[in-house]
Coordinates of C-alpha atoms in Angstrom, one line a residue:
M173 CA -73.0 5.4 -21.5
S174 CA -71.1 6.9 -18.6
E175 CA -72.6 9.5 -16.3
L176 CA -69.5 11.6 -15.9
Y177 CA -65.8 11.2 -16.7
L178 CA -63.4 12.2 -13.9
E179 CA -59.7 12.8 -13.9
I180 CA -57.8 13.6 -10.7
V181 CA -54.2 14.9 -11.1
T182 CA -51.6 16.1 -8.6
P183 CA -48.2 17.7 -9.4
S184 CA -46.7 14.2 -8.9
K185 CA -49.2 11.7 -10.1
S186 CA -52.5 10.9 -11.8
A187 CA -54.7 9.6 -9.0
F188 CA -57.8 8.6 -10.9
S189 CA -59.1 8.5 -14.4
G190 CA -62.4 7.0 -15.4
D191 CA -66.2 7.0 -15.4
I192 CA -68.2 7.9 -12.2
K193 CA -71.7 8.6 -11.1
S194 CA -70.9 11.6 -8.9
I195 CA -68.2 13.4 -7.0
T196 CA -68.6 15.4 -3.8
V197 CA -65.8 17.9 -3.0
P198 CA -64.8 20.3 -0.2
G199 CA -65.3 23.7 -2.0
T200 CA -63.8 26.7 -0.2
K201 CA -67.3 28.1 0.1
G202 CA -68.8 24.7 1.2
R203 CA -69.1 21.1 0.1
F204 CA -70.9 20.5 -3.2
Q205 CA -71.7 17.5 -5.4
V206 CA -71.4 17.2 -9.2
L207 CA -73.8 14.9 -11.1
K208 CA -74.4 14.3 -14.8
N209 CA -75.3 17.5 -16.8
H210 CA -73.9 19.8 -14.0
S211 CA -73.5 23.3 -15.3
P212 CA -70.0 24.4 -16.1
I213 CA -68.0 25.5 -13.1
I214 CA -64.5 26.3 -11.9
S215 CA -64.0 26.3 -8.2
T216 CA -61.3 26.1 -5.6
L217 CA -61.1 23.3 -3.1
D218 CA -60.2 23.3 0.6
V219 CA -58.6 20.7 2.8
G220 CA -61.1 17.9 3.2
M221 CA -62.6 14.7 1.9
I222 CA -63.5 13.9 -1.7
K223 CA -66.1 11.2 -2.3
V224 CA -66.3 9.6 -5.7
E225 CA -69.2 7.3 -6.5
L226 CA -68.2 4.7 -9.0
P227 CA -70.6 3.4 -11.7
D228 CA -71.3 0.3 -9.6
G229 CA -72.4 2.5 -6.7
K230 CA -69.3 1.9 -4.6
P231 CA -67.6 5.0 -3.1
N232 CA -64.0 5.9 -3.1
H233 CA -62.9 8.4 -0.4
Y234 CA -59.9 10.6 -0.7
S235 CA -58.1 13.0 1.6
T236 CA -57.1 16.2 -0.2
A237 CA -55.1 19.3 0.7
G238 CA -57.1 21.5 -1.7
G239 CA -56.8 22.5 -5.3
T240 CA -59.3 23.3 -8.1
I241 CA -62.1 21.6 -9.9
E242 CA -63.4 22.2 -13.4
V243 CA -66.7 20.8 -14.7
L244 CA -67.5 21.0 -18.4
D245 CA -69.7 18.8 -20.7
N246 CA -69.9 15.9 -18.2
K247 CA -66.1 15.9 -17.7
V248 CA -64.6 16.7 -14.3
L249 CA -61.0 17.7 -13.8
V250 CA -59.6 17.9 -10.3
L251 CA -56.2 19.5 -9.9
A252 CA -55.3 18.6 -6.3
D253 CA -52.4 19.9 -4.3
S254 CA -52.2 16.4 -2.9
I255 CA -54.6 13.5 -2.6
E256 CA -54.6 10.1 -1.0
L257 CA -57.1 7.3 -1.3
V258 CA -58.2 6.3 2.2
A259 CA -56.5 2.9 1.9
E260 CA -53.2 4.7 1.0
I261 CA -53.1 7.0 4.1
D262 CA -50.2 6.1 6.4
E263 CA -51.8 6.7 9.8
E264 CA -48.6 6.7 11.7
R265 CA -47.0 9.2 9.4
A266 CA -50.1 11.5 9.6
L267 CA -50.1 11.2 13.4
K268 CA -46.4 12.2 13.5
A269 CA -47.1 15.2 11.2
K270 CA -50.0 16.2 13.5
Q271 CA -47.7 16.0 16.6
R272 CA -45.0 18.1 14.8
A273 CA -47.4 20.8 13.8
E274 CA -48.9 20.9 17.3
Q275 CA -45.4 21.2 18.8
R276 CA -44.5 24.0 16.5
L277 CA -47.6 25.9 17.3
A278 CA -47.1 25.4 21.1
E279 CA -43.6 26.8 20.9
K280 CA -44.8 30.2 19.8
N281 CA -41.4 30.9 18.1
S282 CA -41.3 34.4 16.6
E283 CA -39.8 32.9 13.4
L284 CA -42.7 30.4 13.0
N285 CA -44.7 30.7 9.9
L286 CA -48.1 30.5 11.6
A287 CA -50.2 29.9 8.5
R288 CA -47.9 27.1 7.3
A289 CA -48.0 25.4 10.7
Q290 CA -51.8 25.7 11.0
G291 CA -52.1 24.4 7.4
A292 CA -49.9 21.4 8.3
L293 CA -52.0 20.7 11.3
A294 CA -55.3 20.9 9.3
R295 CA -54.0 18.5 6.7
A296 CA -52.8 16.0 9.2
I297 CA -56.1 16.1 11.2
N298 CA -58.0 15.7 7.9
R299 CA -55.9 12.7 6.9
L300 CA -56.5 11.0 10.3
S301 CA -60.2 11.8 10.2
V302 CA -60.8 10.4 6.7
K303 CA -58.8 7.3 7.6
E304 CA -60.8 6.7 10.8
K305 CA -64.2 7.4 9.2
Y306 CA -63.9 5.7 5.8
N307 CA -61.2 2.9 6.3
N308 CA -62.9 -0.1 4.8

């Protein structure tokens, strides 16, 4: 019998669906792990890394731009704003996005949406960090 059932969905795709041992997520109040028989919870996610431990013990690492997680009766639903498996991260694209965001922030243009530029920079840095640390 499976430990937990996980489904990860974004607005554009279903990223994962299947049995897992655990999931560790970047909650907006701090990282937390969900194991079998976790109490029901709904929480928001921040930009960061999601670690999914598969039934065979192997981990999958994902870069996420945030979202929500719901845990109920050993079923976990992650609704992610965006998510990429570490092997799918395009390092060159992420580096260019980081450079664009840094350039926008350095220009200090009065029409700049500061929160949007800072968010773009955080997402690009996260993608690069996850790729560097967990690239198999």
